[in-house]
PDB file of C-alpha atoms in Angstrom:
ATOM      1  CA  MET A  91      -9.401 -27.116-141.598  1.00 75.00           C
ATOM      2  CA  GLU A  92      -9.914 -24.219-139.190  1.00 90.00           C
ATOM      3  CA  PHE A  93     -13.377 -23.001-138.263  1.00 96.00           C
ATOM      4  CA  PRO A  94     -13.746 -19.402-139.588  1.00 97.00           C
ATOM      5  CA  LEU A  95     -13.078 -16.798-136.899  1.00 98.00           C
ATOM      6  CA  ILE A  96     -13.866 -13.191-137.883  1.00 98.00           C
ATOM      7  CA  ASN A  97     -12.588 -10.181-135.922  1.00 98.00           C
ATOM      8  CA  LEU A  98     -15.133  -7.449-136.711  1.00 97.00           C
ATOM      9  CA  GLU A  99     -12.865  -4.720-135.314  1.00 96.00           C
ATOM     10  CA  LYS A 100     -10.615  -5.208-138.330  1.00 97.00           C
ATOM     11  CA  LEU A 101     -13.325  -3.865-140.630  1.00 97.00           C
ATOM     12  CA  ASN A 102     -12.402  -0.372-139.452  1.00 93.00           C
ATOM     13  CA  GLY A 103      -8.734  -0.432-140.460  1.00 89.00           C
ATOM     14  CA  GLU A 104      -6.238  -1.475-143.094  1.00 94.00           C
ATOM     15  CA  GLU A 105      -7.317  -5.116-142.815  1.00 96.00           C
ATOM     16  CA  ARG A 106     -10.874  -4.439-144.013  1.00 97.00           C
ATOM     17  CA  LYS A 107     -10.312  -6.045-147.426  1.00 97.00           C
ATOM     18  CA  ASP A 108      -8.863  -9.236-145.899  1.00 98.00           C
ATOM     19  CA  THR A 109     -11.686  -9.418-143.336  1.00 98.00           C
ATOM     20  CA  MET A 110     -14.350  -9.028-146.027  1.00 98.00           C
ATOM     21  CA  GLU A 111     -12.634 -11.828-147.949  1.00 98.00           C
ATOM     22  CA  GLN A 112     -12.735 -14.033-144.815  1.00 98.00           C
ATOM     23  CA  ILE A 113     -16.488 -13.380-144.462  1.00 98.00           C
ATOM     24  CA  LYS A 114     -17.007 -14.160-148.164  1.00 98.00           C
ATOM     25  CA  ASP A 115     -15.078 -17.433-147.892  1.00 98.00           C
ATOM     26  CA  ALA A 116     -17.003 -18.434-144.738  1.00 98.00           C
ATOM     27  CA  CYS A 117     -20.369 -17.756-146.431  1.00 98.00           C
ATOM     28  CA  GLU A 118     -19.422 -19.635-149.610  1.00 98.00           C
ATOM     29  CA  ASN A 119     -17.649 -22.620-148.083  1.00 97.00           C
ATOM     30  CA  TRP A 120     -18.907 -23.038-144.514  1.00 98.00           C
ATOM     31  CA  GLY A 121     -22.305 -21.360-144.018  1.00 98.00           C
ATOM     32  CA  PHE A 122     -21.020 -20.627-140.485  1.00 98.00           C
ATOM     33  CA  PHE A 123     -18.511 -18.305-138.834  1.00 98.00           C
ATOM     34  CA  GLU A 124     -17.651 -17.086-135.343  1.00 98.00           C
ATOM     35  CA  LEU A 125     -17.461 -13.377-134.484  1.00 98.00           C
ATOM     36  CA  ILE A 126     -15.199 -11.714-131.948  1.00 98.00           C
ATOM     37  CA  ASN A 127     -15.080  -7.979-131.129  1.00 98.00           C
ATOM     38  CA  HIS A 128     -18.658  -7.698-132.365  1.00 98.00           C
ATOM     39  CA  GLY A 129     -19.569  -4.675-130.234  1.00 97.00           C
ATOM     40  CA  ILE A 130     -22.025  -6.346-127.832  1.00 98.00           C
ATOM     41  CA  PRO A 131     -20.889  -5.523-124.277  1.00 98.00           C
ATOM     42  CA  TYR A 132     -19.371  -8.492-122.482  1.00 98.00           C
ATOM     43  CA  ASP A 133     -20.982  -7.547-119.167  1.00 98.00           C
ATOM     44  CA  LEU A 134     -24.407  -7.702-120.853  1.00 98.00           C
ATOM     45  CA  MET A 135     -23.596 -11.201-122.162  1.00 98.00           C
ATOM     46  CA  ASP A 136     -22.327 -12.314-118.742  1.00 98.00           C
ATOM     47  CA  THR A 137     -25.504 -11.079-117.036  1.00 98.00           C
ATOM     48  CA  LEU A 138     -27.733 -12.780-119.593  1.00 98.00           C
ATOM     49  CA  GLU A 139     -25.811 -16.037-119.188  1.00 98.00           C
ATOM     50  CA  ARG A 140     -26.135 -15.916-115.395  1.00 98.00           C
ATOM     51  CA  LEU A 141     -29.872 -15.167-115.543  1.00 98.00           C
ATOM     52  CA  THR A 142     -30.494 -17.839-118.200  1.00 98.00           C
ATOM     53  CA  LYS A 143     -28.726 -20.531-116.167  1.00 98.00           C
ATOM     54  CA  GLU A 144     -30.493 -19.467-112.961  1.00 98.00           C
ATOM     55  CA  HIS A 145     -33.858 -19.577-114.739  1.00 98.00           C
ATOM     56  CA  TYR A 146     -33.150 -23.069-116.066  1.00 97.00           C
ATOM     57  CA  ARG A 147     -32.273 -24.376-112.599  1.00 97.00           C
ATOM     58  CA  LYS A 148     -35.285 -22.742-110.929  1.00 97.00           C
ATOM     59  CA  CYS A 149     -38.005 -23.169-113.559  1.00 96.00           C
ATOM     60  CA  MET A 150     -37.022 -25.580-116.324  1.00 96.00           C
ATOM     61  CA  GLU A 151     -34.827 -28.338-114.913  1.00 96.00           C
ATOM     62  CA  HIS A 152     -37.545 -30.169-112.949  1.00 95.00           C
ATOM     63  CA  ARG A 153     -39.920 -29.989-115.950  1.00 95.00           C
ATOM     64  CA  PHE A 154     -37.262 -31.523-118.172  1.00 95.00           C
ATOM     65  CA  LYS A 155     -36.584 -34.344-115.692  1.00 94.00           C
ATOM     66  CA  GLU A 156     -40.321 -35.073-115.501  1.00 94.00           C
ATOM     67  CA  LEU A 157     -40.528 -35.194-119.305  1.00 91.00           C
ATOM     68  CA  VAL A 158     -37.531 -37.535-119.527  1.00 93.00           C
ATOM     69  CA  ALA A 159     -39.092 -39.859-116.954  1.00 92.00           C
ATOM     70  CA  THR A 160     -42.508 -39.784-118.640  1.00 91.00           C
ATOM     71  CA  LYS A 161     -41.046 -40.569-122.070  1.00 89.00           C
ATOM     72  CA  GLY A 162     -38.492 -43.056-120.730  1.00 89.00           C
ATOM     73  CA  LEU A 163     -35.696 -41.172-122.506  1.00 87.00           C
ATOM     74  CA  ASP A 164     -33.133 -41.943-119.800  1.00 83.00           C
ATOM     75  CA  SER A 165     -33.373 -45.695-120.362  1.00 86.00           C
ATOM     76  CA  VAL A 166     -33.708 -46.062-124.148  1.00 89.00           C
ATOM     77  CA  GLN A 167     -32.038 -49.047-125.833  1.00 89.00           C
ATOM     78  CA  THR A 168     -32.305 -47.920-129.466  1.00 92.00           C
ATOM     79  CA  GLU A 169     -31.747 -44.616-131.256  1.00 93.00           C
ATOM     80  CA  VAL A 170     -34.473 -42.006-130.672  1.00 93.00           C
ATOM     81  CA  LYS A 171     -35.399 -40.326-133.965  1.00 91.00           C
ATOM     82  CA  ASP A 172     -38.457 -38.252-133.046  1.00 91.00           C
ATOM     83  CA  MET A 173     -37.336 -36.287-129.967  1.00 92.00           C
ATOM     84  CA  ASP A 174     -34.434 -34.088-128.855  1.00 95.00           C
ATOM     85  CA  TRP A 175     -32.592 -33.918-125.533  1.00 96.00           C
ATOM     86  CA  GLU A 176     -33.235 -30.213-124.950  1.00 96.00           C
ATOM     87  CA  SER A 177     -35.213 -27.898-122.689  1.00 96.00           C
ATOM     88  CA  THR A 178     -36.404 -24.785-124.563  1.00 97.00           C
ATOM     89  CA  TYR A 179     -38.563 -21.697-124.637  1.00 97.00           C
ATOM     90  CA  HIS A 180     -39.033 -19.006-127.288  1.00 97.00           C
ATOM     91  CA  VAL A 181     -39.093 -15.220-127.104  1.00 98.00           C
ATOM     92  CA  ARG A 182     -40.519 -13.122-129.943  1.00 98.00           C
ATOM     93  CA  HIS A 183     -39.056  -9.617-130.446  1.00 98.00           C
ATOM     94  CA  LEU A 184     -40.380  -8.492-133.857  1.00 97.00           C
ATOM     95  CA  PRO A 185     -42.847  -7.572-135.228  1.00 97.00           C
ATOM     96  CA  GLU A 186     -44.312  -7.584-131.700  1.00 96.00           C
ATOM     97  CA  SER A 187     -42.633  -8.709-128.491  1.00 97.00           C
ATOM     98  CA  ASN A 188     -44.175 -11.408-126.313  1.00 97.00           C
ATOM     99  CA  ILE A 189     -41.594 -11.158-123.517  1.00 97.00           C
ATOM    100  CA  SER A 190     -44.130  -9.759-121.023  1.00 94.00           C
ATOM    101  CA  ASP A 191     -46.124 -13.000-121.451  1.00 95.00           C
ATOM    102  CA  LEU A 192     -43.239 -15.098-120.097  1.00 95.00           C
ATOM    103  CA  LEU A 193     -44.313 -14.860-116.486  1.00 91.00           C
ATOM    104  CA  ASP A 194     -41.565 -16.981-114.932  1.00 95.00           C
ATOM    105  CA  LEU A 195     -38.812 -14.616-116.158  1.00 97.00           C
ATOM    106  CA  THR A 196     -37.787 -12.004-113.594  1.00 97.00           C
ATOM    107  CA  HIS A 197     -38.073  -8.300-114.445  1.00 97.00           C
ATOM    108  CA  GLU A 198     -34.274  -8.083-114.648  1.00 98.00           C
ATOM    109  CA  HIS A 199     -34.130 -11.070-117.009  1.00 98.00           C
ATOM    110  CA  ARG A 200     -36.717  -9.520-119.330  1.00 98.00           C
ATOM    111  CA  GLU A 201     -34.931  -6.162-119.423  1.00 98.00           C
ATOM    112  CA  VAL A 202     -31.542  -7.764-120.103  1.00 98.00           C
ATOM    113  CA  MET A 203     -33.024  -9.963-122.842  1.00 98.00           C
ATOM    114  CA  LYS A 204     -34.643  -6.910-124.483  1.00 98.00           C
ATOM    115  CA  GLU A 205     -31.351  -4.992-124.459  1.00 98.00           C
ATOM    116  CA  PHE A 206     -29.451  -7.995-125.845  1.00 98.00           C
ATOM    117  CA  ALA A 207     -32.056  -8.476-128.609  1.00 98.00           C
ATOM    118  CA  LEU A 208     -31.819  -4.816-129.668  1.00 98.00           C
ATOM    119  CA  ARG A 209     -28.055  -5.092-130.031  1.00 98.00           C
ATOM    120  CA  LEU A 210     -28.323  -8.400-131.892  1.00 98.00           C
ATOM    121  CA  GLU A 211     -30.918  -6.939-134.263  1.00 98.00           C
ATOM    122  CA  LYS A 212     -28.470  -4.171-135.229  1.00 98.00           C
ATOM    123  CA  LEU A 213     -25.610  -6.680-135.568  1.00 98.00           C
ATOM    124  CA  ALA A 214     -27.761  -8.872-137.845  1.00 98.00           C
ATOM    125  CA  GLU A 215     -28.602  -5.900-140.074  1.00 98.00           C
ATOM    126  CA  ASP A 216     -24.948  -4.814-140.201  1.00 98.00           C
ATOM    127  CA  LEU A 217     -23.954  -8.356-141.198  1.00 98.00           C
ATOM    128  CA  LEU A 218     -26.596  -8.443-143.932  1.00 98.00           C
ATOM    129  CA  ASP A 219     -25.079  -5.265-145.380  1.00 98.00           C
ATOM    130  CA  LEU A 220     -21.598  -6.836-145.315  1.00 98.00           C
ATOM    131  CA  LEU A 221     -23.049  -9.787-147.226  1.00 98.00           C
ATOM    132  CA  CYS A 222     -24.602  -7.356-149.730  1.00 98.00           C
ATOM    133  CA  GLU A 223     -21.201  -5.724-150.232  1.00 98.00           C
ATOM    134  CA  ASN A 224     -19.544  -9.086-150.901  1.00 98.00           C
ATOM    135  CA  LEU A 225     -22.349 -10.166-153.243  1.00 98.00           C
ATOM    136  CA  GLY A 226     -22.302  -6.920-155.235  1.00 97.00           C
ATOM    137  CA  LEU A 227     -25.850  -6.065-154.158  1.00 98.00           C
ATOM    138  CA  GLU A 228     -26.867  -2.543-153.194  1.00 97.00           C
ATOM    139  CA  LYS A 229     -26.614  -1.727-149.504  1.00 97.00           C
ATOM    140  CA  GLY A 230     -29.853  -2.612-147.712  1.00 97.00           C
ATOM    141  CA  TYR A 231     -30.998  -5.107-150.371  1.00 98.00           C
ATOM    142  CA  LEU A 232     -31.182  -8.104-148.007  1.00 98.00           C
ATOM    143  CA  LYS A 233     -32.861  -6.148-145.216  1.00 98.00           C
ATOM    144  CA  LYS A 234     -35.433  -4.926-147.743  1.00 98.00           C
ATOM    145  CA  ALA A 235     -35.926  -8.484-149.069  1.00 98.00           C
ATOM    146  CA  PHE A 236     -36.764  -9.617-145.522  1.00 98.00           C
ATOM    147  CA  TYR A 237     -39.177  -6.736-144.971  1.00 96.00           C
ATOM    148  CA  GLY A 238     -42.788  -7.868-145.020  1.00 91.00           C
ATOM    149  CA  SER A 239     -45.681  -5.505-144.378  1.00 96.00           C
ATOM    150  CA  LYS A 240     -44.681  -5.379-140.689  1.00 95.00           C
ATOM    151  CA  GLY A 241     -40.908  -5.614-141.054  1.00 97.00           C
ATOM    152  CA  PRO A 242     -38.762  -8.681-140.361  1.00 98.00           C
ATOM    153  CA  THR A 243     -39.490 -11.478-137.907  1.00 98.00           C
ATOM    154  CA  PHE A 244     -36.975 -11.677-135.076  1.00 98.00           C
ATOM    155  CA  GLY A 245     -37.025 -14.116-132.187  1.00 98.00           C
ATOM    156  CA  THR A 246     -34.852 -16.092-129.790  1.00 98.00           C
ATOM    157  CA  LYS A 247     -34.830 -19.771-128.907  1.00 98.00           C
ATOM    158  CA  VAL A 248     -33.334 -20.297-125.447  1.00 98.00           C
ATOM    159  CA  ALA A 249     -32.201 -23.892-124.991  1.00 98.00           C
ATOM    160  CA  ASN A 250     -30.409 -25.913-122.367  1.00 97.00           C
ATOM    161  CA  TYR A 251     -28.916 -29.326-123.090  1.00 97.00           C
ATOM    162  CA  PRO A 252     -28.586 -31.194-119.763  1.00 96.00           C
ATOM    163  CA  PRO A 253     -26.263 -34.172-119.172  1.00 95.00           C
ATOM    164  CA  CYS A 254     -27.496 -37.205-121.111  1.00 95.00           C
ATOM    165  CA  PRO A 255     -26.850 -40.826-120.069  1.00 93.00           C
ATOM    166  CA  ASN A 256     -27.113 -42.117-123.667  1.00 92.00           C
ATOM    167  CA  PRO A 257     -25.747 -39.440-126.054  1.00 94.00           C
ATOM    168  CA  GLU A 258     -25.137 -42.046-128.754  1.00 94.00           C
ATOM    169  CA  LEU A 259     -28.891 -42.812-128.796  1.00 95.00           C
ATOM    170  CA  VAL A 260     -30.475 -39.377-128.232  1.00 93.00           C
ATOM    171  CA  LYS A 261     -29.344 -36.216-130.058  1.00 95.00           C
ATOM    172  CA  GLY A 262     -29.396 -32.893-128.250  1.00 96.00           C
ATOM    173  CA  LEU A 263     -30.918 -31.569-131.473  1.00 97.00           C
ATOM    174  CA  ARG A 264     -31.293 -33.630-134.644  1.00 96.00           C
ATOM    175  CA  ALA A 265     -29.536 -32.538-137.854  1.00 96.00           C
ATOM    176  CA  HIS A 266     -31.298 -29.769-139.827  1.00 97.00           C
ATOM    177  CA  THR A 267     -30.785 -26.544-141.715  1.00 98.00           C
ATOM    178  CA  ASP A 268     -32.381 -23.343-140.385  1.00 98.00           C
ATOM    179  CA  ALA A 269     -35.425 -22.137-142.300  1.00 97.00           C
ATOM    180  CA  GLY A 270     -34.908 -18.415-141.921  1.00 98.00           C
ATOM    181  CA  GLY A 271     -32.405 -15.700-142.700  1.00 98.00           C
ATOM    182  CA  ILE A 272     -29.372 -15.080-140.520  1.00 98.00           C
ATOM    183  CA  ILE A 273     -28.925 -16.735-137.118  1.00 98.00           C
ATOM    184  CA  LEU A 274     -26.807 -15.355-134.260  1.00 98.00           C
ATOM    185  CA  LEU A 275     -25.891 -17.731-131.455  1.00 98.00           C
ATOM    186  CA  PHE A 276     -24.581 -16.949-127.975  1.00 98.00           C
ATOM    187  CA  GLN A 277     -23.471 -20.364-126.748  1.00 97.00           C
ATOM    188  CA  ASP A 278     -21.935 -21.884-123.651  1.00 96.00           C
ATOM    189  CA  ASP A 279     -18.172 -21.360-123.585  1.00 95.00           C
ATOM    190  CA  LYS A 280     -17.448 -24.474-121.506  1.00 94.00           C
ATOM    191  CA  VAL A 281     -19.821 -27.248-122.657  1.00 94.00           C
ATOM    192  CA  SER A 282     -19.572 -28.035-126.365  1.00 94.00           C
ATOM    193  CA  GLY A 283     -21.940 -29.975-128.613  1.00 96.00           C
ATOM    194  CA  LEU A 284     -22.757 -27.924-131.737  1.00 98.00           C
ATOM    195  CA  GLN A 285     -21.507 -29.496-134.975  1.00 98.00           C
ATOM    196  CA  LEU A 286     -21.881 -28.644-138.654  1.00 98.00           C
ATOM    197  CA  LEU A 287     -21.627 -30.904-141.693  1.00 97.00           C
ATOM    198  CA  LYS A 288     -18.781 -29.987-144.055  1.00 97.00           C
ATOM    199  CA  ASP A 289     -17.563 -32.153-146.922  1.00 96.00           C
ATOM    200  CA  GLY A 290     -19.344 -35.156-145.430  1.00 96.00           C
ATOM    201  CA  GLN A 291     -17.761 -34.745-141.975  1.00 97.00           C
ATOM    202  CA  TRP A 292     -19.204 -33.429-138.722  1.00 97.00           C
ATOM    203  CA  ILE A 293     -17.046 -30.514-137.502  1.00 96.00           C
ATOM    204  CA  ASP A 294     -17.210 -29.100-133.955  1.00 96.00           C
ATOM    205  CA  VAL A 295     -18.134 -25.424-133.615  1.00 96.00           C
ATOM    206  CA  PRO A 296     -15.625 -24.380-130.955  1.00 91.00           C
ATOM    207  CA  PRO A 297     -17.017 -22.808-127.759  1.00 93.00           C
ATOM    208  CA  MET A 298     -15.367 -19.429-127.189  1.00 96.00           C
ATOM    209  CA  ARG A 299     -16.062 -16.918-124.435  1.00 97.00           C
ATOM    210  CA  HIS A 300     -18.032 -13.848-125.562  1.00 98.00           C
ATOM    211  CA  SER A 301     -18.167 -14.876-129.218  1.00 98.00           C
ATOM    212  CA  ILE A 302     -21.262 -14.861-131.435  1.00 98.00           C
ATOM    213  CA  VAL A 303     -21.627 -17.780-133.863  1.00 98.00           C
ATOM    214  CA  VAL A 304     -23.361 -16.857-137.128  1.00 98.00           C
ATOM    215  CA  ASN A 305     -24.989 -19.218-139.596  1.00 98.00           C
ATOM    216  CA  LEU A 306     -26.983 -18.699-142.771  1.00 98.00           C
ATOM    217  CA  GLY A 307     -30.544 -19.966-143.207  1.00 98.00           C
ATOM    218  CA  ASP A 308     -32.445 -21.333-146.193  1.00 98.00           C
ATOM    219  CA  GLN A 309     -33.778 -17.893-147.234  1.00 98.00           C
ATOM    220  CA  LEU A 310     -30.279 -16.528-147.857  1.00 98.00           C
ATOM    221  CA  GLU A 311     -29.563 -19.592-149.991  1.00 97.00           C
ATOM    222  CA  VAL A 312     -32.634 -18.741-152.102  1.00 97.00           C
ATOM    223  CA  ILE A 313     -31.920 -15.008-152.395  1.00 98.00           C
ATOM    224  CA  THR A 314     -28.286 -15.673-153.399  1.00 97.00           C
ATOM    225  CA  ASN A 315     -29.471 -18.462-155.742  1.00 95.00           C
ATOM    226  CA  GLY A 316     -27.177 -20.955-154.025  1.00 96.00           C
ATOM    227  CA  LYS A 317     -24.042 -18.798-153.960  1.00 96.00           C
ATOM    228  CA  TYR A 318     -24.323 -18.954-150.175  1.00 98.00           C
ATOM    229  CA  MET A 319     -25.703 -22.183-148.687  1.00 96.00           C
ATOM    230  CA  SER A 320     -27.529 -23.045-145.496  1.00 98.00           C
ATOM    231  CA  VAL A 321     -25.619 -25.873-143.814  1.00 98.00           C
ATOM    232  CA  GLU A 322     -26.832 -28.890-141.866  1.00 98.00           C
ATOM    233  CA  HIS A 323     -25.967 -28.786-138.165  1.00 98.00           C
ATOM    234  CA  ARG A 324     -26.840 -30.670-134.984  1.00 98.00           C
ATOM    235  CA  VAL A 325     -26.246 -30.696-131.236  1.00 98.00           C
ATOM    236  CA  ILE A 326     -24.595 -33.722-129.643  1.00 97.00           C
ATOM    237  CA  ALA A 327     -25.779 -34.353-126.085  1.00 94.00           C
ATOM    238  CA  GLN A 328     -22.998 -34.614-123.492  1.00 95.00           C
ATOM    239  CA  THR A 329     -22.682 -36.899-120.478  1.00 94.00           C
ATOM    240  CA  ASP A 330     -21.351 -34.039-118.308  1.00 94.00           C
ATOM    241  CA  GLY A 331     -22.408 -30.421-117.984  1.00 94.00           C
ATOM    242  CA  THR A 332     -25.460 -28.479-119.157  1.00 96.00           C
ATOM    243  CA  ARG A 333     -24.896 -26.542-122.403  1.00 97.00           C
ATOM    244  CA  MET A 334     -26.599 -23.154-122.759  1.00 98.00           C
ATOM    245  CA  SER A 335     -27.681 -21.950-126.203  1.00 98.00           C
ATOM    246  CA  ILE A 336     -29.314 -18.586-126.962  1.00 98.00           C
ATOM    247  CA  ALA A 337     -30.023 -18.579-130.702  1.00 98.00           C
ATOM    248  CA  SER A 338     -31.630 -15.524-132.288  1.00 98.00           C
ATOM    249  CA  PHE A 339     -33.231 -15.743-135.726  1.00 98.00           C
ATOM    250  CA  TYR A 340     -33.433 -12.657-137.951  1.00 98.00           C
ATOM    251  CA  ASN A 341     -35.966 -13.882-140.508  1.00 98.00           C
ATOM    252  CA  PRO A 342     -38.178 -12.451-143.245  1.00 98.00           C
ATOM    253  CA  GLY A 343     -41.607 -11.137-142.297  1.00 98.00           C
ATOM    254  CA  SER A 344     -44.315 -13.772-142.671  1.00 97.00           C
ATOM    255  CA  ASP A 345     -45.712 -12.136-145.845  1.00 98.00           C
ATOM    256  CA  ALA A 346     -42.320 -11.244-147.378  1.00 98.00           C
ATOM    257  CA  VAL A 347     -41.918 -12.586-150.918  1.00 97.00           C
ATOM    258  CA  ILE A 348     -38.609 -14.425-151.279  1.00 98.00           C
ATOM    259  CA  TYR A 349     -36.855 -15.037-154.609  1.00 97.00           C
ATOM    260  CA  PRO A 350     -33.335 -15.000-156.056  1.00 97.00           C
ATOM    261  CA  ALA A 351     -31.849 -11.511-156.447  1.00 97.00           C
ATOM    262  CA  PRO A 352     -32.139 -10.618-160.158  1.00 95.00           C
ATOM    263  CA  ALA A 353     -28.621  -9.132-160.130  1.00 94.00           C
ATOM    264  CA  LEU A 354     -27.205 -12.513-159.105  1.00 94.00           C
ATOM    265  CA  LEU A 355     -29.247 -14.375-161.726  1.00 89.00           C
ATOM    266  CA  GLU A 356     -27.861 -12.129-164.446  1.00 70.00           C
ATOM    267  CA  ARG A 357     -24.313 -13.103-163.539  1.00 63.00           C
ATOM    268  CA  GLY A 358     -24.807 -16.848-163.450  1.00 55.00           C
ATOM    269  CA  ALA A 359     -27.158 -19.795-163.539  1.00 50.00           C
ATOM    270  CA  GLU A 360     -27.900 -19.799-167.261  1.00 52.00           C
ATOM    271  CA  ASP A 361     -29.385 -23.215-166.529  1.00 54.00           C
ATOM    272  CA  LYS A 362     -32.877 -22.205-165.435  1.00 53.00           C
ATOM    273  CA  SER A 363     -33.379 -25.481-163.561  1.00 52.00           C
ATOM    274  CA  GLN A 364     -30.913 -24.193-160.960  1.00 63.00           C
ATOM    275  CA  VAL A 365     -33.037 -21.146-160.191  1.00 79.00           C
ATOM    276  CA  TYR A 366     -34.753 -21.314-156.800  1.00 93.00           C
ATOM    277  CA  PRO A 367     -38.533 -20.729-156.537  1.00 94.00           C
ATOM    278  CA  LYS A 368     -40.362 -17.525-155.648  1.00 95.00           C
ATOM    279  CA  PHE A 369     -42.613 -17.869-152.600  1.00 97.00           C
ATOM    280  CA  VAL A 370     -44.115 -16.203-149.549  1.00 97.00           C
ATOM    281  CA  PHE A 371     -42.008 -16.913-146.444  1.00 98.00           C
ATOM    282  CA  GLU A 372     -45.031 -18.104-144.431  1.00 97.00           C
ATOM    283  CA  ASP A 373     -45.724 -20.784-147.070  1.00 97.00           C
ATOM    284  CA  TYR A 374     -42.153 -22.025-146.754  1.00 97.00           C
ATOM    285  CA  MET A 375     -42.519 -22.240-142.975  1.00 97.00           C
ATOM    286  CA  LYS A 376     -45.640 -24.394-143.335  1.00 96.00           C
ATOM    287  CA  ILE A 377     -43.655 -26.913-145.369  1.00 95.00           C
ATOM    288  CA  TYR A 378     -40.628 -26.642-143.074  1.00 96.00           C
ATOM    289  CA  ALA A 379     -42.710 -27.418-139.998  1.00 92.00           C
ATOM    290  CA  GLY A 380     -43.293 -30.943-141.241  1.00 90.00           C
ATOM    291  CA  LEU A 381     -39.916 -31.473-142.909  1.00 90.00           C
ATOM    292  CA  LYS A 382     -37.426 -29.721-140.592  1.00 95.00           C
ATOM    293  CA  PHE A 383     -35.321 -32.824-139.987  1.00 93.00           C
ATOM    294  CA  HIS A 384     -35.259 -33.843-143.654  1.00 93.00           C
ATOM    295  CA  ALA A 385     -33.177 -32.652-146.621  1.00 92.00           C
ATOM    296  CA  LYS A 386     -33.964 -29.073-147.693  1.00 93.00           C
ATOM    297  CA  GLU A 387     -34.142 -29.750-151.455  1.00 91.00           C
ATOM    298  CA  PRO A 388     -37.678 -31.283-151.373  1.00 91.00           C
ATOM    299  CA  ARG A 389     -38.864 -28.164-149.527  1.00 93.00           C
ATOM    300  CA  PHE A 390     -37.667 -25.968-152.391  1.00 91.00           C
ATOM    301  CA  GLU A 391     -39.089 -28.363-154.999  1.00 90.00           C
ATOM    302  CA  ALA A 392     -42.495 -28.365-153.286  1.00 90.00           C
ATOM    303  CA  LEU A 393     -42.672 -24.597-153.743  1.00 90.00           C
ATOM    304  CA  LYS A 394     -41.889 -24.870-157.452  1.00 83.00           C
ATOM    305  CA  ALA A 395     -44.921 -27.097-158.046  1.00 68.00           C
ATOM    306  CA  PRO A 396     -48.037 -25.181-159.133  1.00 58.00           C
ATOM    307  CA  ASP A 397     -50.991 -25.395-156.719  1.00 49.00           C
ATOM    308  CA  VAL A 398     -49.047 -27.689-154.451  1.00 45.00           C
ATOM    309  CA  ASN A 399     -51.214 -29.438-151.879  1.00 44.00           C
ATOM    310  CA  MET A 400     -49.122 -29.495-148.747  1.00 41.00           C
ATOM    311  CA  GLY A 401     -51.480 -31.766-146.826  1.00 40.00           C
ATOM    312  CA  PRO A 402     -51.749 -31.584-143.043  1.00 38.00           C
ATOM    313  CA  ILE A 403     -49.144 -29.271-141.561  1.00 35.00           C
ATOM    314  CA  ALA A 404     -47.149 -30.435-138.575  1.00 37.00           C
ATOM    315  CA  THR A 405     -46.242 -27.939-135.906  1.00 34.00           C
ATOM    316  CA  VAL A 406     -42.778 -27.345-134.533  1.00 34.00           C
TER     317      VAL A 406
END
């Protein structure tokens, strides 16, 4: 069982049909795939990796160690189920960037992150069109579905997973599916840890230099009416090495209305109980905030209920 590896260069030649079939199979059976020859310059990725690791050492590492000491995470005796062994910060790109508010990033780091985000945004939109082609939807359908009144939401979670003395008791990141649309990950090529759940087994996502790992979020599951599925994944903490993760989320706008594509409903799902709900993305995120580390099905069911009272909303 080989993790799907897609060479995007092959879309331009005689192997286009086979490559599209590989993408289709990965979306239907894995919910994950790894891209090579994706068009993002390797020197840009190398610079971003260097700056990210420098920033962690200078600005984040001591904060993480203080947190671990305060919470007693380094000396736990039983499994920790309400915290993750990760040091993170978030950057928003769309609809409005907040990168100038991140005062401990150097000017160079901000500029490199902005350039990387622009290239990832285009890659995400190109991938959505490839998915449209495989699904038999008109070109641009998925991008349009994500487009709220201010366009899509696009942001990056930068995470570092330091060495952990008790990886069997503390997860780097607990198992979950991603709430949004399409996720593009630039991960450490030396320190592993990312795993996905397939056929009841946890499978390692192999670290590979200069690759981009792609996974599908809950909104694509809804729009495809379950033809493509979001897949549970987690990060296992390691005893050696700090793992870098730069995950960028191309999501619907907060007021985008999400529902199964009518063209896909026409071709299947005569059983109406299988049809996913119609909802505003922001409402889904309110439910997700409290139920991120739980099964996704109750989130969808909650949105089917009329006048659902969601109760107090937890924050992520």
